Coordinates of C-alpha atoms and ligand atoms in Angstrom, one line a residue:
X1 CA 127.0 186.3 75.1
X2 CA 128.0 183.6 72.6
X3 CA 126.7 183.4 68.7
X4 CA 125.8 181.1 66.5
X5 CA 128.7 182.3 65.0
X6 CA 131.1 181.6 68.1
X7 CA 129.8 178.4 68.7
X8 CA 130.3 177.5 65.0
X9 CA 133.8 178.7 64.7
X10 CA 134.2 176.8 68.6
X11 CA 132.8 173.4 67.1
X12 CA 134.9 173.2 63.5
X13 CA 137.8 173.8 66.1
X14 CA 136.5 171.3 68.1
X15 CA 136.4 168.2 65.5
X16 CA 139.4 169.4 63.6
X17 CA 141.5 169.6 67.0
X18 CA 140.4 166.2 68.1
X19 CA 141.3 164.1 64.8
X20 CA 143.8 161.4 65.6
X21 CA 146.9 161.6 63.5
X22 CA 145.5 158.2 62.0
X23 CA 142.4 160.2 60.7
X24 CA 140.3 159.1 63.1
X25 CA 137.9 160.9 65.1
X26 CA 136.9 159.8 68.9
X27 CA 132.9 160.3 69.4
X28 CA 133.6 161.8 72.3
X29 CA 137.2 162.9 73.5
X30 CA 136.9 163.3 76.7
X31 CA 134.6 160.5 77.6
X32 CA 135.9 157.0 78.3
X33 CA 133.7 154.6 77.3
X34 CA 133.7 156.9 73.7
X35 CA 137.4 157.1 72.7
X36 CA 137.2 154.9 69.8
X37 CA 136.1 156.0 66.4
X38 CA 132.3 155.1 65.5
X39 CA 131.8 155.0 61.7
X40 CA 128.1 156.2 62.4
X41 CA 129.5 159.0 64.3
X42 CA 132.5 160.1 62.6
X43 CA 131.0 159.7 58.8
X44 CA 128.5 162.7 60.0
X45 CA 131.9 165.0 61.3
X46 CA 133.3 164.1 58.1
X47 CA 130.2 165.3 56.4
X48 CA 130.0 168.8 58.5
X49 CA 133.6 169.3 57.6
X50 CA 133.4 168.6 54.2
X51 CA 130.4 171.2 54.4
X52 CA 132.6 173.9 55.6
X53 CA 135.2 173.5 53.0
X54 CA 137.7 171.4 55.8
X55 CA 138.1 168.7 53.2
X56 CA 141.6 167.8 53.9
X57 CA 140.6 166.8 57.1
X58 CA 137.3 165.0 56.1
X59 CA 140.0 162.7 53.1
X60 CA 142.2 161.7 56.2
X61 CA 139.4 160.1 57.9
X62 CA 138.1 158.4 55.0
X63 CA 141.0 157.5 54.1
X64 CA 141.2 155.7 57.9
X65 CA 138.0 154.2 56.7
X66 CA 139.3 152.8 54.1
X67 CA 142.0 151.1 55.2
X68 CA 139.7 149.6 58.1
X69 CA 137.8 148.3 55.7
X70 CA 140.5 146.6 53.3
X71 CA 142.2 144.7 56.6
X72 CA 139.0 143.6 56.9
X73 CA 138.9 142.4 53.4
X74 CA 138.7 138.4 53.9
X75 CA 136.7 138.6 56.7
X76 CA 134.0 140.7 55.0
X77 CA 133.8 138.3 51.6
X78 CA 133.2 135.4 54.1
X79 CA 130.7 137.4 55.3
X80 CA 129.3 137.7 52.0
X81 CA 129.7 134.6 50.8
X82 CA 127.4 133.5 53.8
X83 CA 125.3 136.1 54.8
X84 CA 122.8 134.2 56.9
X85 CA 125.8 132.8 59.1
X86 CA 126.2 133.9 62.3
X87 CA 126.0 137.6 64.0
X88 CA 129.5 138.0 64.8
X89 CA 130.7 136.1 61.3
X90 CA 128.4 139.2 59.8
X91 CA 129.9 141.5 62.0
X92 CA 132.8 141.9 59.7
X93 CA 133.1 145.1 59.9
X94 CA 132.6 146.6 63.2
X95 CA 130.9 149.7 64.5
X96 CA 133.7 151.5 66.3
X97 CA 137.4 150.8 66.2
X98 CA 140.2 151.9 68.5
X99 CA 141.7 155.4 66.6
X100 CA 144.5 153.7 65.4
X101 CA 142.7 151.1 63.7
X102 CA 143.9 147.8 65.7
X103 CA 142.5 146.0 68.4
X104 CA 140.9 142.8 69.3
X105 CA 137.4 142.0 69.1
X106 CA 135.6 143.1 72.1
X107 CA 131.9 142.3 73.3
X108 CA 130.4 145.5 71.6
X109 CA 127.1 145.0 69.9
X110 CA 129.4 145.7 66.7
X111 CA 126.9 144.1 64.1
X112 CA 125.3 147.6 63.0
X113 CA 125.2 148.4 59.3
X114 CA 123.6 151.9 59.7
X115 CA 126.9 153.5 60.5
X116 CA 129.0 151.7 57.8
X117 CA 126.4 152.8 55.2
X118 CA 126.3 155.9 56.3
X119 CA 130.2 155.9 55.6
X120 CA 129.4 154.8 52.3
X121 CA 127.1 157.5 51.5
X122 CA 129.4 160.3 52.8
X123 CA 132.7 158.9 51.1
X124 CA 130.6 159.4 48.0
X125 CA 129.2 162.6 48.5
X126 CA 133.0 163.9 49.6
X127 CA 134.0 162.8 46.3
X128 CA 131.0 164.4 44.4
X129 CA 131.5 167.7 46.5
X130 CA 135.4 167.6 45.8
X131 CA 134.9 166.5 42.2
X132 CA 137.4 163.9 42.7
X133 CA 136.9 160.5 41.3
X134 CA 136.9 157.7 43.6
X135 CA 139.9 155.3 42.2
X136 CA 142.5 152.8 43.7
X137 CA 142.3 152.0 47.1
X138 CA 138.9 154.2 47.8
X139 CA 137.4 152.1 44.7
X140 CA 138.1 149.0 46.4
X141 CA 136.8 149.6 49.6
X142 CA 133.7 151.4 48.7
X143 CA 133.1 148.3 46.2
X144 CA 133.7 145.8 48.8
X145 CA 131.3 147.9 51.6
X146 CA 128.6 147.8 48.7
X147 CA 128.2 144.0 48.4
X148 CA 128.9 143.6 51.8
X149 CA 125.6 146.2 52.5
X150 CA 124.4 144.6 49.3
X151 CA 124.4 141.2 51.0
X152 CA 123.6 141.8 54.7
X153 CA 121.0 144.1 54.3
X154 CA 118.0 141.5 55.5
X155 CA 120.0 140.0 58.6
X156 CA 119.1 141.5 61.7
X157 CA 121.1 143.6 63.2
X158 CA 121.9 146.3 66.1
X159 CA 120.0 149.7 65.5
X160 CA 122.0 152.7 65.3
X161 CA 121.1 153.1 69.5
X162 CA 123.0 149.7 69.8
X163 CA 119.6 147.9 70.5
X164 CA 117.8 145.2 69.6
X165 CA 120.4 143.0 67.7
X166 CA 117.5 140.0 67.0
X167 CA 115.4 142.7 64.9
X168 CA 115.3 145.1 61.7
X169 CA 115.1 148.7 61.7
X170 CA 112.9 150.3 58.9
X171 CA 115.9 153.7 59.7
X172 CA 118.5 151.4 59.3
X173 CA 117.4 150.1 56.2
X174 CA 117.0 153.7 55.1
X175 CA 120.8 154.2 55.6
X176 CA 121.8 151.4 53.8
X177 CA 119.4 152.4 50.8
X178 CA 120.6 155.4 50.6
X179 CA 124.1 154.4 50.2
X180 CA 123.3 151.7 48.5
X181 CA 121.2 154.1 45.6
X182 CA 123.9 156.4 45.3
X183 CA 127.0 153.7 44.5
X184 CA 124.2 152.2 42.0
X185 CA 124.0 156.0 40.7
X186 CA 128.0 156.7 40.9
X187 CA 129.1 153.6 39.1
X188 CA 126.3 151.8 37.3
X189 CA 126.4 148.5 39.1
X190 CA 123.6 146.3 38.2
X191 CA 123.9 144.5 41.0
X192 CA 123.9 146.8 43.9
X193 CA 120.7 148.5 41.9
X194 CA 118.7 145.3 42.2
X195 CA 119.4 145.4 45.8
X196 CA 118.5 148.6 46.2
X197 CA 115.2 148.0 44.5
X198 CA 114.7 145.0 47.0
X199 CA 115.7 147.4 49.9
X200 CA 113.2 150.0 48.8
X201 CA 110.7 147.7 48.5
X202 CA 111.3 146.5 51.8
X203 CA 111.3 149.7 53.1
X204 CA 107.7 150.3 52.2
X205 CA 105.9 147.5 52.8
X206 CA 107.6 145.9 55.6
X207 CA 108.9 149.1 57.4
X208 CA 105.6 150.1 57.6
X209 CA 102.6 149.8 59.9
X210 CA 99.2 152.2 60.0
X211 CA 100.5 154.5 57.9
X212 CA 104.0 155.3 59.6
X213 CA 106.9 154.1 59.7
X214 CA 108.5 152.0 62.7
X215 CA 111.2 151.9 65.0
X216 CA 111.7 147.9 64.4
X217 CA 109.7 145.7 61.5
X218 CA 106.5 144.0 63.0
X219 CA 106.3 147.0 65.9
X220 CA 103.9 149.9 65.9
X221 CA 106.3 152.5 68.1
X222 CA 107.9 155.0 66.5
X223 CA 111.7 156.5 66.9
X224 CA 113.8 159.3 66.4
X225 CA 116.0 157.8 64.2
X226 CA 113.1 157.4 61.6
X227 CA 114.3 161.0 60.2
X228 CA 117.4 158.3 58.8
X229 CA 114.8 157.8 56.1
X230 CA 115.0 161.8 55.1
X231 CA 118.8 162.9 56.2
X232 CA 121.7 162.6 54.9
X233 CA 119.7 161.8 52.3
X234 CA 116.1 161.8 51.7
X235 CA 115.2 158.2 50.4
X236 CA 110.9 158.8 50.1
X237 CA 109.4 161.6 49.7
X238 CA 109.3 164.3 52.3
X239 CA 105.9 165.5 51.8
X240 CA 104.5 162.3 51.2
X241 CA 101.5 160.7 53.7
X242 CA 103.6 158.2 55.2
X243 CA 106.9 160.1 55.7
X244 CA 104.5 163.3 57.0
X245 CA 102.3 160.7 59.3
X246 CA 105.8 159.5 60.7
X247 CA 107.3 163.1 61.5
X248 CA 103.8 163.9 63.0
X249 CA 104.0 161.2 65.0
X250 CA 107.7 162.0 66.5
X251 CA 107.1 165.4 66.5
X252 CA 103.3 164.5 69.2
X253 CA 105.3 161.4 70.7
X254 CA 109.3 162.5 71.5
X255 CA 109.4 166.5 71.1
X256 CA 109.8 168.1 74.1
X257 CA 112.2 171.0 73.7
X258 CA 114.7 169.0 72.2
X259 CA 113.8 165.6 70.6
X260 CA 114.1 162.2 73.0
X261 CA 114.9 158.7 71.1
X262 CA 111.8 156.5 71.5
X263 CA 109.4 156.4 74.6
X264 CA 111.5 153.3 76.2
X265 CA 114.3 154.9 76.5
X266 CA 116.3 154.5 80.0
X267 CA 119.9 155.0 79.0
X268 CA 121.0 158.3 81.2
X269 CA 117.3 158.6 82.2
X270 CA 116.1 159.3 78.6
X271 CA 116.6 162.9 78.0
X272 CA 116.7 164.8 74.8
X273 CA 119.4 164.8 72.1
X274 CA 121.1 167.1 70.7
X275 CA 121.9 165.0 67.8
X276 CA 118.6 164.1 67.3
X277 CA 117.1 167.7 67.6
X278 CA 119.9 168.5 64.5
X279 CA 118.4 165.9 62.4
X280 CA 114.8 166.9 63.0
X281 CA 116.1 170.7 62.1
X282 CA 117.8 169.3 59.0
X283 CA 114.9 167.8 58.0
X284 CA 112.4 170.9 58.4
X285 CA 115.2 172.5 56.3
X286 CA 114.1 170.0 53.7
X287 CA 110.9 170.8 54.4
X288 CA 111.1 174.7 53.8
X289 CA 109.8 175.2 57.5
X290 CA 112.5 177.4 58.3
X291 CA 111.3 178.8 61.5
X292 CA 111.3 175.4 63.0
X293 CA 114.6 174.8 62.0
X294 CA 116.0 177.7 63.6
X295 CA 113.7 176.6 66.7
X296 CA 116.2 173.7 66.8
X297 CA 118.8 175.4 66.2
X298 CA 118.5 177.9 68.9
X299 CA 117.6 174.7 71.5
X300 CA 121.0 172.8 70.4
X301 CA 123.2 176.0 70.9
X302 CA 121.4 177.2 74.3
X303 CA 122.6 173.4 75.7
X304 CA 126.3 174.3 75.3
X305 CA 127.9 174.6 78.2
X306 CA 130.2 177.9 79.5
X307 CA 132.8 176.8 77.0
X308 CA 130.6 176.0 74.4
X309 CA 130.6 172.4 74.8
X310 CA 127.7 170.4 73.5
X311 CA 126.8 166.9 75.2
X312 CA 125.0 163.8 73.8
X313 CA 121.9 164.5 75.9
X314 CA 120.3 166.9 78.4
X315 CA 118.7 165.1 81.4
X316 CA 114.9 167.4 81.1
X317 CA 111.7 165.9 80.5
X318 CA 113.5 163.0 81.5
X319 CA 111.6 159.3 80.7
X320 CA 113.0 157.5 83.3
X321 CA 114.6 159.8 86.0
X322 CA 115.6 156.7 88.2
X323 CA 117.8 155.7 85.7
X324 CA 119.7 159.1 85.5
X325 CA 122.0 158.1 88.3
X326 CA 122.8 154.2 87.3
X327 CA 124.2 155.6 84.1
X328 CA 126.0 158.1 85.7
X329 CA 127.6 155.8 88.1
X330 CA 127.9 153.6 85.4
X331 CA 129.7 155.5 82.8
X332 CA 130.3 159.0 84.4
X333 CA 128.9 162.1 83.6
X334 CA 126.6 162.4 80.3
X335 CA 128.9 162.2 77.4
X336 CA 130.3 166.2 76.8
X337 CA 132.0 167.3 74.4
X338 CA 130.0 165.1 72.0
X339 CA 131.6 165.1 68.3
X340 CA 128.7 164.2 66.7
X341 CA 126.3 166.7 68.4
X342 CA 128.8 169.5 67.0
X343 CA 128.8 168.1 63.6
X344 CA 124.9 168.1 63.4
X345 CA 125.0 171.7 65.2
X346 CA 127.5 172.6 62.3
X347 CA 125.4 170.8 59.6
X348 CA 122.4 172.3 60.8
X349 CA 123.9 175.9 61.1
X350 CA 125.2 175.6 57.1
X351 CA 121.7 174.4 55.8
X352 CA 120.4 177.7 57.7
X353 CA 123.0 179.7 56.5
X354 CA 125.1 180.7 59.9
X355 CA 128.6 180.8 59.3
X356 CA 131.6 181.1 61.0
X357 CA 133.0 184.5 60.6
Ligands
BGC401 C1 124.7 155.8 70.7 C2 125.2 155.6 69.3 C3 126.5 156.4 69.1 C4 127.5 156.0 70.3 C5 128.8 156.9 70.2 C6 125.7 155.4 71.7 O1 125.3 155.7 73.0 O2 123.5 155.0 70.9 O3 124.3 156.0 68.3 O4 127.1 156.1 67.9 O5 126.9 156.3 71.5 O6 128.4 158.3 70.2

């Protein structure tokens, strides 16, 4: 029978064997529509290898990050320069890029600043975990990504489901304040502090609705991808009313086994995520309620498959089970192995204490 152990050893081997030699990592390998690099996706790998002492490996890919972001230089000041312009002028930076970096545009929803803060964030907690200053070409990029977050922050954009491009997303803004507080933290810059205390303020009044947080400003439905606001990094407090009436809420709404995205959800039926049910363990860690993280824990590594594969989502308890097969004709088969479900099973595993052996 496999271990936690086994399947941690199988998924570091997993993420480190399917790094491009640009640095690059595919969300999912073997999965068509997922062989380009996701910043969203690939910052978290970055993070779990960084977590398990792989930091070679985590550098190269920022270091793919930053050079993404530096071609992009001239397109990202415009951006700046005129932030209330138009979605695909804002979309500067984009969400995913082929693994070698190149490539036209394409008509991806690519205007989604959760991911590119959350590369923000990790770059800086690589460096602060590697006690490495960040200088030259990593200064430059992770300057530039800070005005451009700095800037953007208010425009409505795609959530981190690719959704919803005409609204703003109370998780969203809780990646970009995150990143946003610890550049202000890391170099002192007056200016990305002011817009973090904009941001924050934001956050809490407009991000808010009876109590909870939202899925989308103005909207009363929650989502997963509220726990944003309390992993990587926690940016209010945990065992405050609104963050606790927010978990309670996705913990009676979306917990099944595993946790589902938000009630709507079609996309291969709705099941539940394995990503997702890593967050929600990562945040009980937090919390101190161990036993529930290990709860999670033991539902992501029981939906491996025979080679101790994880996939993006397991079709039970499905929302919408007439929309299980469209998908699959659509795209193929549910998206297995899934990079970013083994780096939340890996960062999940570390907060808990399971490692490799
Ligand atoms: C998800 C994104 C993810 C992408 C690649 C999409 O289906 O909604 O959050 O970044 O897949 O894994």
């Amino acid at each position: 029978m496999r271990t936690q152990v086994d399947l941690v050893a199988g998924s570091l081997r997993l993420l480190i064997e399917s790094q491009h030699s640009s640095g690059a990592f595919p969300a999912a390998p073997r999965y068509p529509t997922y062989r380009f690099c996701w910043f969203r996706d690939a910052s978290y790998v970055a993070h779990a290898l960084s977590r398990f002492g792989e930091h070679d490996a985590a550098a190269r890919f920022h270091r793919w990050a930053e050079r993404i972001v530096l071609a992009q230089a001239d397109a990202v000041e415009g951006a700046i320069r005129d932030p209330h312009g138009s979605p695909r002028r804002a979309a500067a930076l984009r969400a995913r890029y082929p693994l070698d970096g190149t490539g036209q545009d394409d008509d991806w929803p690519n205007f989604q600043l959760d991911g590119i803060a959350t590369w923000l964030w990790t770059r800086l907690d690589h460096a602060r975990r590697t006690d490495r200053r960040i200088e030259g070409e990593a200064s430059r990029a992770t300057a530039l990504v800070a005005r451009y977050l700095a800037a953007l922050w208010d425009e409505p954009n795609f959530d981190a489901w690719e959704e919803a491009g005409d609204r703003r997303h109370p998780s969203t803004w809780g990646c970009t304040l995150a990143a946003l507080e610890a550049y202000a933290r890391a170099t002192a810059d007056a200016s990305t502090d002011a817009a973090a205390s904009a941001l924050r303020d934001a956050v809490l009044r407009r991000g808010v609705r009876d109590g909870s947080f939202t899925k989308h400003e103005g909207a009363s439905e929650v989502d997963a991808n509220l726990l944003f606001l309390a992993v990587p990094q926690a940016v209010v407090p945990l065992e405050g009313a609104l963050f606790q009436r927010t978990l309670g809420r996705i913990e009676a709404e979306l917990v099944d086994g595993g946790l589902h995205r938000y009630r709507r959800d079609t996309f291969y039926g709705g099941g539940e995520w394995v990503v997702l049910t890593g967050l929600l363990g990562w945040c009980y860690a937090r919390l101190g309620r161990r036993a529930d993280a290990r709860r999670c824990l033991d539902w992501m590594a029981a939906q491996a498959d025979a080679v101790g594969n994880l996939p993006e989502q397991v079709p039970t308890h499905l929302y919408a089970p007439s929309m299980l097969p469209v998908w699959e004709e659509r795209w193929g088969p549910v998206a297995t192995p899934l990079l970013w479900s083994h780096a939340a099973y890996l960062i999940l595993a570390d907060e808990l204490g399971e490692r490799a052996g």
